Short mmCIF file of C-alpha atoms and ligand atoms in Angstrom, two decimals:
data_model
loop_
_atom_site.label_atom_id
_atom_site.label_comp_id
_atom_site.label_asym_id
_atom_site.label_seq_id
_atom_site.Cartn_x
_atom_site.Cartn_y
_atom_site.Cartn_z
CA MET A 787 0.22 0.37 -0.17
CA GLY A 788 1.15 3.27 -0.50
CA ALA A 789 2.38 6.01 1.75
CA TYR A 790 -0.54 8.18 1.32
CA ARG A 791 -4.08 6.45 2.59
CA GLY A 792 -7.23 8.21 2.60
CA PHE A 793 -9.81 9.16 5.33
CA ASN A 794 -11.57 6.06 5.17
CA THR A 795 -8.63 2.96 4.20
CA THR A 796 -7.15 4.90 7.62
CA ALA A 797 -10.18 4.54 9.98
CA ILE A 798 -10.81 0.80 9.22
CA HIS A 799 -6.84 -0.29 8.81
CA ALA A 800 -4.85 2.06 11.55
CA GLY A 801 -4.47 0.51 14.58
CA GLN A 802 -6.72 -2.60 13.78
CA GLU A 803 -4.66 -5.28 11.86
CA PRO A 804 -5.68 -8.65 12.09
CA ASP A 805 -4.88 -10.44 14.66
CA PRO A 806 -1.31 -12.25 13.98
CA LEU A 807 -2.10 -15.03 16.17
CA THR A 808 -4.74 -16.75 14.36
CA GLY A 809 -4.91 -14.49 11.22
CA ALA A 810 -8.86 -13.13 12.95
CA VAL A 811 -9.52 -9.69 10.60
CA ILE A 812 -11.11 -8.51 13.68
CA PRO A 813 -8.50 -8.03 16.62
CA PRO A 814 -9.67 -9.68 19.35
CA ILE A 815 -11.23 -8.10 22.42
CA TYR A 816 -8.62 -7.99 24.82
CA GLN A 817 -10.93 -8.68 28.10
CA THR A 818 -7.66 -8.83 30.90
CA SER A 819 -6.55 -6.92 33.40
CA THR A 820 -3.11 -8.40 33.43
CA PHE A 821 -0.69 -9.91 31.73
CA VAL A 822 1.79 -12.68 32.30
CA GLN A 823 5.40 -11.93 32.39
CA ASP A 824 8.37 -13.90 30.74
CA GLY A 825 11.18 -12.37 33.30
CA ILE A 826 10.70 -9.76 35.74
CA ASN A 827 9.24 -6.75 33.56
CA VAL A 828 10.30 -8.85 30.59
CA LEU A 829 6.65 -7.38 28.81
CA ARG A 830 5.34 -9.40 25.77
CA GLY A 831 4.29 -6.20 23.53
CA GLY A 832 4.76 -3.72 25.95
CA HIS A 833 1.80 -4.27 27.74
CA GLU A 834 1.98 -4.62 31.56
CA TYR A 835 -1.69 -4.18 33.27
CA SER A 836 -4.67 -2.71 31.45
CA ARG A 837 -4.67 0.65 33.70
CA GLY A 838 -1.22 1.65 31.66
CA SER A 839 -2.35 0.08 28.10
CA ASN A 840 -4.47 -2.87 26.80
CA PRO A 841 -4.15 -3.89 22.74
CA THR A 842 -7.93 -3.11 22.32
CA ARG A 843 -7.58 0.81 24.01
CA ALA A 844 -4.09 0.94 22.27
CA GLY A 845 -5.75 0.01 18.45
CA PHE A 846 -8.69 2.55 19.04
CA GLU A 847 -6.25 4.75 20.33
CA ALA A 848 -3.85 4.57 17.51
CA GLN A 849 -6.71 4.85 15.15
CA LEU A 850 -8.17 8.20 16.08
CA ALA A 851 -4.66 9.55 16.57
CA ALA A 852 -4.13 8.33 12.60
CA LEU A 853 -7.56 10.01 12.14
CA GLU A 854 -6.72 13.55 13.83
CA GLY A 855 -2.88 13.52 12.71
CA GLY A 856 -2.21 13.44 16.06
CA VAL A 857 1.15 11.68 17.81
CA ALA A 858 -0.66 9.86 20.28
CA GLY A 859 -4.31 9.23 21.47
CA PHE A 860 -5.30 8.13 24.90
CA ALA A 861 -9.07 6.96 25.45
CA PHE A 862 -11.10 7.52 28.58
CA ALA A 863 -14.16 6.31 30.37
CA SER A 864 -16.00 9.85 29.17
CA GLY A 865 -15.62 12.63 27.09
CA ILE A 866 -15.55 14.49 30.53
CA ALA A 867 -12.85 12.26 32.27
CA ALA A 868 -10.99 12.66 29.01
CA GLU A 869 -11.40 16.66 29.89
CA ASP A 870 -10.45 15.82 33.33
CA ALA A 871 -7.78 14.04 32.54
CA LEU A 872 -6.08 16.72 30.50
CA LEU A 873 -6.63 19.68 32.43
CA ARG A 874 -4.77 17.59 35.34
CA ALA A 875 -2.36 16.35 33.96
CA LEU A 876 -1.01 20.57 32.54
CA LEU A 877 -2.56 22.73 34.65
CA ALA A 878 -1.44 23.70 38.49
CA PRO A 879 -3.05 25.75 41.21
CA GLY A 880 -2.87 29.42 40.01
CA ASP A 881 -3.33 28.77 35.93
CA HIS A 882 -5.78 30.40 34.27
CA ILE A 883 -7.90 28.65 31.41
CA VAL A 884 -9.51 31.01 28.33
CA LEU A 885 -13.23 29.47 27.72
CA GLY A 886 -15.04 29.46 24.85
CA ALA A 887 -18.68 30.67 26.41
CA ASP A 888 -20.64 28.70 23.66
CA GLY A 889 -19.98 25.10 24.45
CA TYR A 890 -21.14 22.12 26.40
CA GLY A 891 -22.83 22.68 29.83
CA GLY A 892 -20.73 19.81 31.38
CA THR A 893 -17.25 21.09 30.21
CA ASN A 894 -18.73 24.49 31.91
CA ARG A 895 -19.88 22.06 35.46
CA LEU A 896 -15.87 20.30 35.29
CA ILE A 897 -13.68 23.78 34.99
CA ASN A 898 -15.46 26.16 37.08
CA ARG A 899 -16.98 23.68 40.03
CA LEU A 900 -14.10 21.03 40.33
CA HIS A 901 -11.00 22.59 39.06
CA GLY A 902 -12.05 26.26 40.32
CA LYS A 903 -11.85 24.72 43.63
CA TRP A 904 -8.11 23.85 42.76
CA GLY A 905 -7.22 27.21 41.94
CA VAL A 906 -7.41 27.11 38.14
CA GLY A 907 -9.29 30.42 37.46
CA ASN A 908 -11.02 30.56 33.45
CA THR A 909 -12.71 34.06 32.07
CA PRO A 910 -15.73 32.92 29.28
CA VAL A 911 -15.45 34.70 25.82
CA PRO A 912 -17.85 34.70 22.63
CA ILE A 913 -16.33 32.27 21.07
CA THR A 914 -16.29 34.54 17.27
CA ASP A 915 -15.19 37.44 18.68
CA ALA A 916 -10.87 37.19 18.47
CA ALA A 917 -10.61 40.88 20.06
CA ALA A 918 -12.04 39.45 23.36
CA VAL A 919 -9.95 36.34 23.23
CA ARG A 920 -7.07 38.23 22.93
CA SER A 921 -7.83 40.51 25.44
CA ALA A 922 -9.24 37.72 27.84
CA VAL A 923 -5.48 36.18 28.35
CA VAL A 924 -3.86 36.96 32.12
CA PRO A 925 -0.24 37.73 30.99
CA GLY A 926 1.95 34.86 33.25
CA LYS A 927 -1.34 33.26 34.08
CA THR A 928 -3.31 31.80 30.98
CA ALA A 929 -1.53 28.15 30.09
CA LEU A 930 -5.13 27.34 28.06
CA LEU A 931 -7.11 28.48 25.56
CA TRP A 932 -10.65 26.09 25.59
CA LEU A 933 -12.78 25.77 22.29
CA GLU A 934 -15.80 24.29 20.81
CA THR A 935 -16.60 24.85 17.65
CA PRO A 936 -19.20 24.11 16.28
CA SER A 937 -20.22 25.04 19.46
CA ASN A 938 -23.09 23.29 21.24
CA PRO A 939 -26.06 23.94 21.08
CA LEU A 940 -25.43 26.88 18.88
CA LEU A 941 -23.44 26.28 16.63
CA GLY A 942 -21.07 29.08 16.77
CA ILE A 943 -17.79 28.94 14.16
CA ALA A 944 -15.14 30.21 15.52
CA ASP A 945 -12.01 30.50 13.14
CA VAL A 946 -9.35 27.68 14.92
CA ARG A 947 -6.21 29.56 13.62
CA ALA A 948 -7.27 32.90 14.93
CA TRP A 949 -7.23 31.07 18.62
CA ALA A 950 -4.28 29.24 18.01
CA ARG A 951 -2.14 32.42 17.48
CA ILE A 952 -3.66 34.09 20.54
CA ALA A 953 -2.89 31.42 22.27
CA HIS A 954 0.54 30.93 21.19
CA ASP A 955 1.15 34.44 21.18
CA ALA A 956 0.53 34.43 25.05
CA GLY A 957 2.56 31.10 25.84
CA ALA A 958 -0.12 29.23 26.56
CA LEU A 959 -1.87 25.60 24.20
CA LEU A 960 -5.08 25.72 22.51
CA VAL A 961 -7.39 22.62 22.87
CA VAL A 962 -9.84 22.31 20.67
CA ASP A 963 -13.33 19.94 21.58
CA ASN A 964 -13.83 18.62 18.18
CA THR A 965 -16.93 16.47 19.13
CA PHE A 966 -19.24 17.94 17.14
CA ALA A 967 -17.36 17.78 13.77
CA SER A 968 -15.36 15.05 14.34
CA PRO A 969 -12.28 14.43 12.65
CA TYR A 970 -13.64 13.23 9.37
CA LEU A 971 -15.03 17.12 8.80
CA GLN A 972 -12.20 18.83 10.82
CA ARG A 973 -9.11 18.68 12.55
CA PRO A 974 -7.86 20.99 14.57
CA LEU A 975 -4.38 20.27 14.71
CA GLN A 976 -3.92 20.50 11.58
CA LEU A 977 -5.00 24.38 12.14
CA GLY A 978 -3.13 25.04 15.08
CA ALA A 979 -4.25 23.49 17.80
CA ASP A 980 -1.92 21.63 19.97
CA LEU A 981 -4.77 18.95 21.69
CA VAL A 982 -7.98 17.84 20.40
CA VAL A 983 -10.64 16.29 23.12
CA HIS A 984 -13.70 14.25 21.94
CA SER A 985 -16.51 12.48 23.49
CA THR A 986 -16.94 9.88 21.53
CA THR A 987 -19.77 8.86 22.69
CA LYS A 988 -21.29 10.93 20.07
CA TYR A 989 -19.99 10.37 16.29
CA ILE A 990 -17.52 8.49 16.91
CA GLY A 991 -19.28 5.39 18.85
CA GLY A 992 -22.48 6.85 16.48
CA HIS A 993 -24.53 4.15 17.96
CA SER A 994 -25.80 5.31 21.05
CA ASP A 995 -24.35 2.46 22.91
CA VAL A 996 -20.76 3.71 24.58
CA LEU A 997 -19.62 6.02 26.18
CA GLY A 998 -16.16 7.36 26.16
CA GLY A 999 -13.51 9.83 25.98
CA ALA A 1000 -10.41 10.08 23.94
CA VAL A 1001 -7.20 13.30 24.07
CA VAL A 1002 -5.39 13.16 20.59
CA ALA A 1003 -1.79 15.44 21.74
CA SER A 1004 -0.24 16.92 19.23
CA GLY A 1005 3.87 16.63 18.42
CA GLY A 1006 4.22 19.84 20.58
CA ALA A 1007 5.46 20.37 24.59
CA TRP A 1008 4.04 21.90 27.94
CA ARG A 1009 6.38 23.35 30.80
CA GLY A 1010 9.95 20.94 29.66
CA GLU A 1011 7.35 18.10 28.90
CA ALA A 1012 5.57 16.45 25.58
CA LEU A 1013 2.30 16.83 25.22
CA ALA A 1014 1.60 13.41 24.92
CA GLU A 1015 3.92 12.47 28.04
CA ALA A 1016 2.34 14.35 30.45
CA ILE A 1017 -1.32 13.26 28.89
CA GLY A 1018 -0.23 9.41 28.75
CA PHE A 1019 1.19 9.53 32.91
CA GLN A 1020 -2.24 11.64 33.73
CA GLN A 1021 -4.26 8.85 31.83
CA PHE A 1022 -2.19 5.81 33.81
CA ALA A 1023 -1.89 7.60 37.51
CA GLY A 1024 -5.81 8.89 37.61
CA GLY A 1025 -6.28 5.92 36.34
CA ALA A 1026 -10.21 7.02 34.35
CA VAL A 1027 -9.50 4.77 31.31
CA ALA A 1028 -11.70 3.33 28.38
CA GLY A 1029 -12.30 -0.56 29.22
CA PRO A 1030 -12.10 -2.86 26.49
CA GLN A 1031 -15.61 -3.81 25.53
CA ASP A 1032 -15.80 0.17 25.09
CA ALA A 1033 -12.94 0.87 23.36
CA TYR A 1034 -14.00 -2.11 20.80
CA LEU A 1035 -17.25 -0.56 20.94
CA ALA A 1036 -15.63 2.80 20.55
CA ALA A 1037 -13.58 1.41 17.11
CA ARG A 1038 -16.22 -0.52 15.63
CA GLY A 1039 -18.10 2.51 15.23
CA LEU A 1040 -14.76 4.85 14.02
CA LYS A 1041 -14.70 2.88 11.30
CA THR A 1042 -17.74 4.02 9.56
CA LEU A 1043 -17.63 7.57 10.97
CA GLY A 1044 -17.05 8.90 7.33
CA LEU A 1045 -20.17 6.79 6.11
CA ARG A 1046 -22.32 9.00 8.73
CA MET A 1047 -21.37 11.85 8.61
CA GLU A 1048 -22.25 12.17 4.60
CA ARG A 1049 -25.54 11.46 5.63
CA HIS A 1050 -25.83 12.73 8.83
CA GLY A 1051 -24.88 16.10 7.17
CA ALA A 1052 -27.02 15.69 4.27
CA ASN A 1053 -29.84 15.13 5.99
CA ALA A 1054 -29.63 17.75 7.88
CA LEU A 1055 -29.16 20.41 5.10
CA GLU A 1056 -32.41 19.33 3.81
CA LEU A 1057 -34.53 19.34 6.74
CA ALA A 1058 -32.29 22.62 7.86
CA ARG A 1059 -33.45 24.38 3.97
CA TRP A 1060 -36.75 22.54 5.09
CA LEU A 1061 -37.61 24.06 8.44
CA ARG A 1062 -36.61 27.58 7.54
CA GLU A 1063 -39.19 28.12 5.72
CA ARG A 1064 -41.39 26.20 8.33
CA PRO A 1065 -44.61 28.23 9.47
CA GLY A 1066 -43.95 28.09 14.16
CA VAL A 1067 -40.00 28.12 13.26
CA ALA A 1068 -38.05 31.61 14.16
CA GLU A 1069 -34.62 30.66 13.41
CA VAL A 1070 -33.19 27.39 12.03
CA LEU A 1071 -29.18 27.82 13.42
CA TYR A 1072 -26.57 25.34 10.77
CA PRO A 1073 -23.29 26.58 9.59
CA GLY A 1074 -24.39 24.89 6.45
CA LEU A 1075 -27.02 28.24 5.81
CA GLU A 1076 -25.25 30.45 3.35
CA GLU A 1077 -27.17 33.06 6.11
CA HIS A 1078 -25.72 31.02 9.03
CA PRO A 1079 -23.07 33.91 10.35
CA GLY A 1080 -20.17 31.30 10.93
CA HIS A 1081 -20.85 29.76 7.19
CA ALA A 1082 -18.27 30.66 4.53
CA LEU A 1083 -15.78 30.00 7.54
CA ALA A 1084 -17.01 27.03 8.25
CA ALA A 1085 -16.71 25.91 4.44
CA GLU A 1086 -13.37 27.14 4.69
CA GLN A 1087 -11.49 25.03 7.55
CA MET A 1088 -14.34 21.60 7.81
CA ASP A 1089 -15.14 19.40 5.13
CA GLY A 1090 -18.74 19.99 5.81
CA PHE A 1091 -21.08 21.14 8.13
CA GLY A 1092 -22.18 18.09 10.49
CA GLY A 1093 -25.31 17.03 11.93
CA ILE A 1094 -26.48 18.82 14.32
CA VAL A 1095 -29.26 21.73 13.31
CA SER A 1096 -30.50 23.71 16.34
CA LEU A 1097 -34.34 25.70 16.08
CA ARG A 1098 -35.36 28.72 17.72
CA PHE A 1099 -39.25 29.29 17.76
CA GLY A 1100 -39.41 33.00 20.02
CA HIS A 1101 -40.75 31.42 22.91
CA GLU A 1102 -40.31 28.86 25.71
CA ARG A 1103 -43.77 27.19 25.70
CA ALA A 1104 -43.69 26.38 21.69
CA ALA A 1105 -39.95 24.72 21.99
CA ARG A 1106 -40.98 22.91 25.44
CA ALA A 1107 -44.47 21.54 22.94
CA PHE A 1108 -41.92 20.69 19.56
CA ALA A 1109 -39.23 18.69 21.68
CA GLU A 1110 -42.29 16.63 23.42
CA SER A 1111 -44.14 16.56 20.49
CA THR A 1112 -41.72 14.48 17.74
CA ARG A 1113 -41.87 11.02 17.86
CA LEU A 1114 -38.93 9.66 15.50
CA PHE A 1115 -36.34 11.92 16.79
CA ALA A 1116 -36.59 10.93 20.62
CA LEU A 1117 -36.79 13.37 23.24
CA SER A 1118 -33.12 12.55 24.89
CA VAL A 1119 -29.54 14.28 25.77
CA SER A 1120 -26.88 12.97 23.79
CA LEU A 1121 -25.92 13.51 20.26
CA GLY A 1122 -24.13 11.77 17.06
CA GLY A 1123 -25.90 8.15 17.03
CA VAL A 1124 -27.46 6.52 13.95
CA GLU A 1125 -31.25 7.92 15.69
CA SER A 1126 -32.23 10.82 14.93
CA LEU A 1127 -32.82 12.74 18.73
CA ALA A 1128 -34.27 15.87 20.30
CA CYS A 1129 -33.17 17.79 23.14
CA TYR A 1130 -34.84 21.10 24.78
CA CYS A 1131 -30.69 21.75 26.02
CA SER A 1132 -32.26 24.53 28.59
CA GLU A 1133 -33.05 22.55 31.15
CA MET A 1134 -31.50 19.42 30.01
CA THR A 1135 -28.08 18.60 28.52
CA HIS A 1136 -27.03 22.76 29.73
CA ALA A 1137 -28.79 22.53 32.81
CA SER A 1138 -26.25 23.38 34.88
CA VAL A 1139 -25.88 27.06 32.85
CA LYS A 1140 -29.08 27.88 34.01
CA ASP A 1141 -29.88 31.35 35.02
CA THR A 1142 -25.95 32.16 34.46
CA PRO A 1143 -25.32 34.56 31.89
CA LEU A 1144 -24.05 31.21 29.65
CA ALA A 1145 -27.43 30.30 30.01
CA VAL A 1146 -28.74 28.51 26.38
CA PRO A 1147 -31.82 30.39 25.55
CA THR A 1148 -34.90 29.13 26.45
CA ASP A 1149 -36.72 29.28 23.16
CA LEU A 1150 -34.15 26.35 20.70
CA VAL A 1151 -34.68 23.03 20.37
CA ARG A 1152 -31.34 20.80 19.33
CA LEU A 1153 -31.67 18.49 17.12
CA SER A 1154 -29.55 15.76 16.38
CA VAL A 1155 -30.08 14.03 12.68
CA GLY A 1156 -29.77 10.72 12.36
CA VAL A 1157 -29.50 8.60 9.22
CA GLU A 1158 -32.55 7.70 9.11
CA ASP A 1159 -34.77 8.21 5.61
CA VAL A 1160 -35.15 11.67 5.19
CA ARG A 1161 -38.48 12.45 4.48
CA ASP A 1162 -39.50 10.36 7.64
CA LEU A 1163 -37.62 12.49 9.60
CA ARG A 1164 -39.77 15.65 7.68
CA ALA A 1165 -42.80 14.00 8.25
CA ASP A 1166 -42.23 13.40 12.37
CA LEU A 1167 -40.37 17.20 12.61
CA GLU A 1168 -44.16 18.49 10.54
CA GLN A 1169 -46.77 16.66 12.92
CA ALA A 1170 -44.76 18.16 15.89
CA LEU A 1171 -44.47 21.90 14.57
CA ALA A 1172 -48.10 20.78 13.94
CA VAL A 1173 -48.87 20.83 17.45
CA VAL A 1174 -46.88 24.17 17.61
CA VAL A 1175 -48.54 26.28 15.62
CA ARG A 1176 -52.21 25.47 17.25
CA LEU A 1177 -50.81 27.12 20.88
CA PRO A 1178 -52.66 30.13 21.55
CA GLN A 1179 -50.08 32.89 20.48
CA PRO A 1180 -48.25 34.53 23.48
CA ALA A 1181 -49.38 37.95 24.09
CA ARG A 1182 -47.38 40.72 22.27
CA VAL A 1183 -45.74 42.81 23.98
N1 PLP B 220 -17.92 17.92 24.58
C1 PLP B 220 -19.17 17.86 24.03
C2 PLP B 220 -19.37 18.81 23.04
C3 PLP B 220 -20.28 17.12 24.46
O1 PLP B 220 -21.68 17.43 23.61
C4 PLP B 220 -20.25 16.57 25.66
C5 PLP B 220 -21.14 15.53 26.21
O2 PLP B 220 -22.38 15.73 25.66
C6 PLP B 220 -19.08 16.19 25.84
C7 PLP B 220 -17.94 16.57 25.86
C8 PLP B 220 -19.36 15.31 27.49
O3 PLP B 220 -18.69 14.20 26.87
P1 PLP B 220 -19.15 12.20 27.79
O4 PLP B 220 -21.00 12.70 27.96
O5 PLP B 220 -19.42 11.47 27.01
O6 PLP B 220 -18.96 12.69 29.00
#
């Protein structure tokens, strides 16, 4: 095989070579905690104990690192566990984070309520305002800039290259949460980020049947240590690793990521275009629509626009009624699986930032558009919109 391998070839083969012992095309799930040693510390294949390394997990980590263009991947028990490990590996009390304000509520909770307690400060910033990002940097203290793009659930698009410049000018690192785009649509390390985090629970797993997270490191260093070394040590010492069954499911999902993302994106674009013409819908947030403020940037830094569409209804009652009326779109937190989901984020995924400046609008419903037949999805949204338009109109003020 030549040196260049395309995305899907890499997704299917990197870290996923047939088992050399038996020829099994799919490498076995190494359901073991420990590995026999041929002498004291004489290890076969480098594996000693599954918290340190496990072949199933290692295969998935290599597969994901290859797709993100990083030097090493690290798989964790959840996306939040991956984020926590990254923060613990790189930060010390007194450090400061510039935090994209528009992002997953649980990330905000982790940084504020767990890491805040240990003396790590943060300043939330609008992700599309480079001047605000730059002025939030605290010289000598800002260690990380943390960005989610596209953001959850407002689908803001930030300029990753600009954030990377600001981070590096300040002597800090840029972390990008690439959960929404997945490496099929966006490779932040190529755009200048130092680290990528994922909730692999979402598009990478792809079937809503596994919880997981990952960090992918570039070849950079931090405070004299290679990033990959620092994250690897934290993974081993902190221990929030992905188990072999979960790593297997994530690796299996990742093989079809490209196929799924194509279909998610096609369905989402078709529904977004249709929804913006529907009575009852005040606004459709989807970076694939020409009127989206981040459309040109997304078209330039991404290879597609993804499968998440958020809708605004102008008032809370309509949004709640819509979210409770869809049927094929199951009312649920999470996203990125083959099945469609609808989420009323202000009370569900983002309840932890309710009543704060970072609160999600109460008239918003997030749709995770699955890979079902689009006409069935449209029919489901149509019957839910019929419920919305039948609601008594709110009093005008
Ligand atoms: N990052 C984003 C963008 C998310 O949407 C989520 C979960 O919803 C997470 C991180 C956290 O991942 P997990 O739920 O796997 O811990």
